[in-house]
Coordinates of C-alpha atoms and ligand atoms in Angstrom, one line a residue:
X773 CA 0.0 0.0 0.0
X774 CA 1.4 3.4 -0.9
X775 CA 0.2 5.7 1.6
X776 CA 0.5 8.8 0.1
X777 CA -2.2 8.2 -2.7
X778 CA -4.4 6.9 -0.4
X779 CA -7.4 9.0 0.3
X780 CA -8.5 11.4 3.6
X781 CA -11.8 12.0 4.8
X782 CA -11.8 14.9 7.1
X783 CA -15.3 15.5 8.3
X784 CA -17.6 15.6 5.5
X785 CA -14.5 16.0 2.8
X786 CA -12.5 13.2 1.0
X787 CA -9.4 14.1 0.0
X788 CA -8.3 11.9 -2.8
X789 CA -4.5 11.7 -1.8
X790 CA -2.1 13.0 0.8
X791 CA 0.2 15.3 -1.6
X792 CA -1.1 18.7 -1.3
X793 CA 0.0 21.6 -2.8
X794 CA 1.4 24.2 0.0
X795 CA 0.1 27.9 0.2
X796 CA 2.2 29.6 -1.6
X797 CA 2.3 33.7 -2.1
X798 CA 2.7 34.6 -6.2
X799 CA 2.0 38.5 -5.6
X800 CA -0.1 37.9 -9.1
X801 CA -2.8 40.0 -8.0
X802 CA -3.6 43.6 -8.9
X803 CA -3.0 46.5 -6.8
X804 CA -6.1 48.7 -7.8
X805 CA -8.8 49.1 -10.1
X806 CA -12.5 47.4 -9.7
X807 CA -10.8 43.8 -9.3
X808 CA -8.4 44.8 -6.8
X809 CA -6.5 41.7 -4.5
X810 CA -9.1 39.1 -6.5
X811 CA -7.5 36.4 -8.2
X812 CA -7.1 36.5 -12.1
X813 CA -5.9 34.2 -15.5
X814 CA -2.8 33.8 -13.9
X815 CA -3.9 31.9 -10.3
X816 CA -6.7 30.5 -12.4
X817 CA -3.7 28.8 -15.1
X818 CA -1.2 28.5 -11.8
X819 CA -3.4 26.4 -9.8
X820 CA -4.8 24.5 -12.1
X821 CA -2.3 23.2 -13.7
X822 CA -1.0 21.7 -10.7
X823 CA -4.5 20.6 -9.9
X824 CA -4.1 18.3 -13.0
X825 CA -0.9 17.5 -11.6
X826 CA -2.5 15.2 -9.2
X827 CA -2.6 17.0 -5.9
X828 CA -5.2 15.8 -3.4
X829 CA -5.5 19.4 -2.1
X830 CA -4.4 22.6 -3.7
X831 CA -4.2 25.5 -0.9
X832 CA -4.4 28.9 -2.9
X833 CA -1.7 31.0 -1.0
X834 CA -2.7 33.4 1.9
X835 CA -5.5 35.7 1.3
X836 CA -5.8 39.0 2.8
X837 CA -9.1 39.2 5.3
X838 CA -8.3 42.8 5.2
X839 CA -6.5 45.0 2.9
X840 CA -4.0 46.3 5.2
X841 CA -3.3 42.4 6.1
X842 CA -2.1 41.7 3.1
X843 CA 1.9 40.8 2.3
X844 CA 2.2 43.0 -0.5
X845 CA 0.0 45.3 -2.4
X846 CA -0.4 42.2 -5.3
X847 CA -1.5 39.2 -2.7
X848 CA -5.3 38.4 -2.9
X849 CA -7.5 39.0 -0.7
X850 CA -11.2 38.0 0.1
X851 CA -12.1 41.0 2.6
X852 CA -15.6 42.2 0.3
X853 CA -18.5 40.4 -1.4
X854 CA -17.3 42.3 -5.2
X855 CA -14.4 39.2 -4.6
X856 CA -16.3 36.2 -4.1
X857 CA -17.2 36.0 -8.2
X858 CA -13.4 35.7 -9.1
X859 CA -12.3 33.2 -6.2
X860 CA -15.9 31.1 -7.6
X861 CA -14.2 30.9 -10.7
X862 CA -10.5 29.9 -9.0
X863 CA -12.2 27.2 -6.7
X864 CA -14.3 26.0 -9.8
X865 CA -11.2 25.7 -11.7
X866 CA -9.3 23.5 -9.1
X867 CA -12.4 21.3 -8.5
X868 CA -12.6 20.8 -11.9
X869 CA -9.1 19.3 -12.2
X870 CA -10.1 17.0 -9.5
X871 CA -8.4 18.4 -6.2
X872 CA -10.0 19.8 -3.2
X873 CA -10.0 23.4 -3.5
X874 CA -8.6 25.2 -0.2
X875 CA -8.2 29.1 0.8
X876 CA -5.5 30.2 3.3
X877 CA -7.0 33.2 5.3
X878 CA -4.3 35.4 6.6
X879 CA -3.0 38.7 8.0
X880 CA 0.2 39.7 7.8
X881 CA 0.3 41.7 10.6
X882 CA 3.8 43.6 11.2
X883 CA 5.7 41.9 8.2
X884 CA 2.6 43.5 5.5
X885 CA 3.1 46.4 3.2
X886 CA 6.3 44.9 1.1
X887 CA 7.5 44.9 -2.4
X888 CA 7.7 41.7 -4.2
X889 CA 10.4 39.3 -3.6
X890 CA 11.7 39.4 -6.8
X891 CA 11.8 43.2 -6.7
X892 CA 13.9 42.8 -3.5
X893 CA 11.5 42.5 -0.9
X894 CA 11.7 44.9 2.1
X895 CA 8.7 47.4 2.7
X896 CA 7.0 49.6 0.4
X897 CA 6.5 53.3 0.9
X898 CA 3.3 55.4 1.3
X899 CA 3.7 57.2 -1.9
X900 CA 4.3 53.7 -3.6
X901 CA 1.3 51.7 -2.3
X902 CA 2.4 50.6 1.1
X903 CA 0.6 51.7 4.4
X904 CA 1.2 51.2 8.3
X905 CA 1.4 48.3 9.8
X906 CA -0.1 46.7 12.7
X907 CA 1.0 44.0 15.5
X908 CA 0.3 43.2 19.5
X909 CA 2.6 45.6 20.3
X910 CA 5.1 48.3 19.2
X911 CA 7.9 46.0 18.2
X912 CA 9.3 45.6 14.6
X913 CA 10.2 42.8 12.8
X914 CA 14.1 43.5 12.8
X915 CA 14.8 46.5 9.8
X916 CA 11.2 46.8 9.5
X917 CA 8.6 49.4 10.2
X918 CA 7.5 49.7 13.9
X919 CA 3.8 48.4 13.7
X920 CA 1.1 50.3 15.7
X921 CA 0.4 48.0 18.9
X922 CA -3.2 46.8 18.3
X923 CA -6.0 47.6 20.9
X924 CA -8.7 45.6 21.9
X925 CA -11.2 46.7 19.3
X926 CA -8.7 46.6 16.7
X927 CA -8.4 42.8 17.6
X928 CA -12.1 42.3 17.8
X929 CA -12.0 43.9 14.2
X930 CA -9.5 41.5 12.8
X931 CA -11.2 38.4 14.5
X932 CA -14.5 39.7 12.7
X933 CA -13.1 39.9 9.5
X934 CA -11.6 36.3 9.4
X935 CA -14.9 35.4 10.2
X936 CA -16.4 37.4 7.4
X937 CA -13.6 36.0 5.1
X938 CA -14.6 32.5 5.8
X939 CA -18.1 33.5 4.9
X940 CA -17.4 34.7 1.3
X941 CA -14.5 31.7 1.1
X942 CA -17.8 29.1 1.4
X943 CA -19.8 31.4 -0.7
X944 CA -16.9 30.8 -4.0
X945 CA -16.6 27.0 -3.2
X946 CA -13.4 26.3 -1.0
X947 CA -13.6 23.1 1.1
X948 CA -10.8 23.6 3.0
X949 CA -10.2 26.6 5.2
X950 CA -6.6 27.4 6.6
X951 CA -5.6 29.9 9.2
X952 CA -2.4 31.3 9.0
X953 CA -0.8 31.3 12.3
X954 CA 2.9 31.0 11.2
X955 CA 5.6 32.7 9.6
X956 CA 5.4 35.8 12.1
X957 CA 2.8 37.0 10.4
X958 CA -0.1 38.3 12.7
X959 CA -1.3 34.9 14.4
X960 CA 1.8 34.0 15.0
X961 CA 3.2 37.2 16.4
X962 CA 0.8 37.2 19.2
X963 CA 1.8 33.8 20.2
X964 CA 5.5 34.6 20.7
X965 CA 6.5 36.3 23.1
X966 CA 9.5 38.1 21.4
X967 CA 6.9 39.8 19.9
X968 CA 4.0 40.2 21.9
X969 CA 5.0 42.1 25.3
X970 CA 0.8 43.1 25.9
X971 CA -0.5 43.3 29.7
X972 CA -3.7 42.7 28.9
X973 CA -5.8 39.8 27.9
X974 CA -3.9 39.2 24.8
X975 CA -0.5 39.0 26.3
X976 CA 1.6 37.2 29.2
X977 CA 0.9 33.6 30.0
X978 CA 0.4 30.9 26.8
X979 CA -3.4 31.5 27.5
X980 CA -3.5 34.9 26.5
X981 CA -0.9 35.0 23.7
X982 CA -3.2 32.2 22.2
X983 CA -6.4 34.2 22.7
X984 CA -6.4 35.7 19.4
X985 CA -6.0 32.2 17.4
X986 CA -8.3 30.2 19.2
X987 CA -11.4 33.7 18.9
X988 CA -10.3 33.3 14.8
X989 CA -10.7 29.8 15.0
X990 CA -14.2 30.1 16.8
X991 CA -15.5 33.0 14.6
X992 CA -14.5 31.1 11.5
X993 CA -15.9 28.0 12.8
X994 CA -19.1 29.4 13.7
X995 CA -19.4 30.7 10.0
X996 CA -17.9 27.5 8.5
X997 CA -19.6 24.6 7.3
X998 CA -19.5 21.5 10.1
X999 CA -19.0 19.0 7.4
X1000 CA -16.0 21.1 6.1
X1001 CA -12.3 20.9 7.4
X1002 CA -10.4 23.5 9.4
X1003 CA -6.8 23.6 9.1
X1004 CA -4.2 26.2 11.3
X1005 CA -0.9 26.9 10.1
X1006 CA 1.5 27.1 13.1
X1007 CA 5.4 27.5 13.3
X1008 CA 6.3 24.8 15.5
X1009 CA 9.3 26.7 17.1
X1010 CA 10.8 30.0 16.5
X1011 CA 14.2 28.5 16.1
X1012 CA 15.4 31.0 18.7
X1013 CA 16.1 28.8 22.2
X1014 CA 16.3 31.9 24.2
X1015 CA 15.8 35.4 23.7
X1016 CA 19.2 36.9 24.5
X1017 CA 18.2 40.6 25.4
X1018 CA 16.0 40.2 28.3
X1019 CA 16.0 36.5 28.8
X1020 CA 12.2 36.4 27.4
X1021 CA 11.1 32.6 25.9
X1022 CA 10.5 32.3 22.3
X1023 CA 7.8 29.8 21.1
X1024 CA 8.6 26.2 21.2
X1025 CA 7.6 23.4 20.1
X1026 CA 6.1 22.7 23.7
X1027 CA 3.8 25.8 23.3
X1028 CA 2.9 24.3 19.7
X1029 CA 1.7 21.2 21.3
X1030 CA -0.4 22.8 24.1
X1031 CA -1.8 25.0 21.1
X1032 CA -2.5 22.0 18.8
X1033 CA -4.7 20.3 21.6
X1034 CA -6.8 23.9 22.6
X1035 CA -7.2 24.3 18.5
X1036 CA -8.7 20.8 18.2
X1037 CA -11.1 22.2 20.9
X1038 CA -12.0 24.9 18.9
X1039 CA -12.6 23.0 15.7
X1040 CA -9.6 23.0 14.0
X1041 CA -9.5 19.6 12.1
X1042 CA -5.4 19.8 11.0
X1043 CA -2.1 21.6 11.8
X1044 CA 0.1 22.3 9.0
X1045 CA 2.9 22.2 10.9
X1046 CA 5.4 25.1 9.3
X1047 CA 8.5 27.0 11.5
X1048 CA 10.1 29.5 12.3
X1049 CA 10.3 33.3 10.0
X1050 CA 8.9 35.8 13.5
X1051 CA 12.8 36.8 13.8
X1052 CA 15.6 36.0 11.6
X1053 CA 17.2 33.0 12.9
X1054 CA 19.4 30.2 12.1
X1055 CA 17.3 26.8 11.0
X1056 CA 19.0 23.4 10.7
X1057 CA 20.0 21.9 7.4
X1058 CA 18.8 18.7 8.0
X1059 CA 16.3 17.6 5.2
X1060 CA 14.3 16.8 8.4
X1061 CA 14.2 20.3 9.6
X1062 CA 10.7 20.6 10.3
X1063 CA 9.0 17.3 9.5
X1064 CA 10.8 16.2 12.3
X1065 CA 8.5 18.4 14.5
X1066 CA 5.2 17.5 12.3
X1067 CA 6.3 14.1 13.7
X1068 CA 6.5 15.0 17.6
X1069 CA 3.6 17.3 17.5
X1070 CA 1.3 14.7 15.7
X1071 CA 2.8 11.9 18.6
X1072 CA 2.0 14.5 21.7
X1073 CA -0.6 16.1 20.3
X1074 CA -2.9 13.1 18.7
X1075 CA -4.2 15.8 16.2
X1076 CA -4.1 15.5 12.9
X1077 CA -1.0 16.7 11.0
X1078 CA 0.3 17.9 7.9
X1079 CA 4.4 17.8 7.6
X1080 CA 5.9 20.5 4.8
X1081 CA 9.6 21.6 4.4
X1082 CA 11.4 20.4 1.8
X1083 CA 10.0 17.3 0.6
X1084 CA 10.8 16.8 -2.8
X1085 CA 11.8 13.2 -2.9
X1086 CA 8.3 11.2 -3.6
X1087 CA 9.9 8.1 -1.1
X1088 CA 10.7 10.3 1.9
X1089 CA 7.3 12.0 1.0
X1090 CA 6.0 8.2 1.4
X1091 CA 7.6 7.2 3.9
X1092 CA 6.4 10.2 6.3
X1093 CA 3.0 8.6 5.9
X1094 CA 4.1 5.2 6.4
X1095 CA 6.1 6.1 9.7
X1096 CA 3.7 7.9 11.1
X1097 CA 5.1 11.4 11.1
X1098 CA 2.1 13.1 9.1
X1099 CA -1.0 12.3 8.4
X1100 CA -0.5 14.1 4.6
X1101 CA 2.9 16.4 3.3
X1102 CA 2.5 19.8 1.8
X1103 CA 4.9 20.2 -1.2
X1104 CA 6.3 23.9 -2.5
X1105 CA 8.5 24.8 -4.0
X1106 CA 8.8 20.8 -5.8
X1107 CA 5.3 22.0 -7.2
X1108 CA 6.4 25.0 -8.3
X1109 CA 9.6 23.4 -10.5
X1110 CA 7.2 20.6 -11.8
X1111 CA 3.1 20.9 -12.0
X1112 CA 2.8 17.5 -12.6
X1113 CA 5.1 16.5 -9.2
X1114 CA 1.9 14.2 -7.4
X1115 CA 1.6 12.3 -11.1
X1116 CA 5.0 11.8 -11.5
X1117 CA 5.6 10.9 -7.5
X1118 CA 2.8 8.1 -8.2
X1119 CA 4.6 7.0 -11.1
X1120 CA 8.3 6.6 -9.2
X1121 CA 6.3 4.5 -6.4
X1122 CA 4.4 2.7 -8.1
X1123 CA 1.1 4.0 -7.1
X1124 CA -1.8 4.9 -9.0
X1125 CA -2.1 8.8 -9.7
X1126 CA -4.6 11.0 -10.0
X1127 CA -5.5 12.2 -13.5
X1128 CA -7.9 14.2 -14.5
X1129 CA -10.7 12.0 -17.6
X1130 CA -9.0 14.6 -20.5
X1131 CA -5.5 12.5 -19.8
X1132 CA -6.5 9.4 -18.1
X1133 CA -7.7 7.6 -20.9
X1134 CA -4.8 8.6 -22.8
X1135 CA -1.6 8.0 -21.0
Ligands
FMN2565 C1 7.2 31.5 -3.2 C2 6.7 31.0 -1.9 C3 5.5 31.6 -1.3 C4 5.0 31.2 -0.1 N1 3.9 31.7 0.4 C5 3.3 31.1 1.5 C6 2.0 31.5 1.9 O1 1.3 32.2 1.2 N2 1.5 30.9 3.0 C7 2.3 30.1 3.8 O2 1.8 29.6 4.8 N3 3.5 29.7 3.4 C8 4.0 30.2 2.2 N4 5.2 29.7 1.8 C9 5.8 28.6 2.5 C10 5.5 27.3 1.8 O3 4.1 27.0 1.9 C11 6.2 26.1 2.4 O4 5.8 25.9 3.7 C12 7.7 26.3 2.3 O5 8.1 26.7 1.0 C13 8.5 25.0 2.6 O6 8.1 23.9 1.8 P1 9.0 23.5 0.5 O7 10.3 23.2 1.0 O8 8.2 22.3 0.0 O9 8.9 24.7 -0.5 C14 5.7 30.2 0.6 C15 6.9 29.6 0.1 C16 7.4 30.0 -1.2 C17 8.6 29.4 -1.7

């Protein structure tokens, strides 16, 4: 049995394989007119295509729930009703091609308003389309902008919006919903403390820095089908051990666990368990990096769990299914050098991919 093309039910949703195709960011969107943020030919060709590739689950890359929680002024975002008609089309599109069509609802939170990578990255000026930034407190992400600290109504604001973004996700046709709690965006900057340093409610002990993910997760869930999944993208650790300057914890993979089990409370059905990217710091590079703590968070935790980090060898892909690291793997930047990377994975195990009726009969 080749685990990996086997299919996964989560609640009311098969899933016809365990390759899925990891959010991934393209900055394809444009920056103004009537269609602003909503996706376009290119995500419709872009996720498609790999789609047809085979994956069991394509995850369009993270969506702004508000404008100013967008990465750069080109991501896509699902913050009004004039951009459900353009994500129906994207879902439609994926569905058609045979995957499960999933959204990643996000906020970038302090590391928002920046140019596109292959422009050089870093932030982008008023006068150029960028605009001020926001966090849990007044702390920048090192060399960039010093983010307003958020108050309480600006987090009940946020919280509301996710909620609303779910809504209009279910109206276009996504399946799969995924919270974005990693990568230092917003989520994720609550929940370390090297960047949250709040008194109130929202900051302090693991209880309050999780506040803020486990109200998202409630609001979305309350909006959200009950026969359809709910993922949560965490960083497992912060890949800082200790925070030199004032001797202040970073987040762990301990925290991760403890957030894994409160997030299966509050209806999340999988963690996509991702790292690090809150402050620079220096990861490991061992293959393993990070599937290695999709392994021990899935053993602790007993929630379901998706492993990602560079997995582009279809046998150690496998054989994180067969061991019992992950319960499915996420595959990047492999997708992005080869569409068809699920077929062709299928094809070097010996398993049976997943093509769509237009090939099938003909390879
Ligand atoms: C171009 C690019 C864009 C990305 N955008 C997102 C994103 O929108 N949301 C997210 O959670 N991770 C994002 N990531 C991280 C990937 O989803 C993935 O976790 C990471 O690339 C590691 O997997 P890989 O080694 O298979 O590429 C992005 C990565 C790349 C290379």
């Amino acid at each position: 049995m080749t685990e990996l093309f086997e299919p996964l039910t989560v609640r009311g949703t098969t899933i016809p394989n365990r390759v899925w195709m990891s959010p991934m960011c393209t900055y394809s969107a444009v920056s103004d007119g009537s269609d602003v943020a909503a996706p376009n030919d290119f995500h419709l060709a872009h996720y498609a295509a790999r789609a047809a590739g085979g994956v069991g689950l394509a995850m369009v890359e993270a969506t702004g729930v508000l404008p100013e929680g967008r990465i750069s002024p080109y991501d896509l975002g699902v913050w009004a009703d004039s951009q459900i008609p353009a994500h129906r089309r994207l879902a439609n599109a994926i569905a058609n091609a045979g995957a499960v069509p999933g959204i990643q609802l996000a906020h970038a939170g302090r590391k928002a308003s920046m140019e596109r990578p292959w422009l050089g990255g870093g932030p982008v000026a008023a006068d150029a389309g960028g605009w001020p930034v926001v966090g849990p407190s007044a702390i920048a992400f090192p060399g960039y902008p010093e983010p307003a600290a958020m108050t309480v109504a600006d987090i009940e604001g946020v919280v509301a919006a996710w909620a609303n973004a779910a809504r209009r996700a279910q109206e276009a046709g996504y399946e799969v919903v995924e919270i974005h709690a990693a990568h230092g965006y917003l989520l994720h900057s609550f929940l370390s403390p090297l960047s949250n340093n709040r008194t109130d409610n929202y900051g302090g002990s693991l209880e309050n820095r999780a506040r803020i993910v486990l109200e998202v997760l409630d609001a979305v869930r309350s909006v959200w089908p009950e026969d359809k999944p709910m993922f949560l993208r965490i960083s497992t650790t912060d890949w800082v051990a200790e925070y030199v300057d004032d001797g202040r914890e970073a987040w762990e993979l301990e925290d991760s666990i403890v957030l894994s089990r409160w997030a299966r409370e509050h209806g999340a059905d999988l963690i996509d368990a991702s790292s690090g990217a809150l402050v620079p710091a220096k990861i490991p590079h061992r293959e393993d990096y990070q599937t290695r703590n999709a392994a021990l968070l899935r053993a602790a935790s007993g929630t379901l769990v998706a492993a990602v980090g560079r997995i582009a060898d279809p046998a150690v892909a496998q054989e994180l299914l067969a061991n019992g690291s992950a319960d499915a793997v996420f595959i990047g930047r492999a997708l992005l050098r080869d569409a068809s990377w699920a077929n062709n994975a299928a094809s070097a195990l010996g398993a049976r991919g997943r093509f769509i009726p237009q090939y099938d009969y003909a390879v």
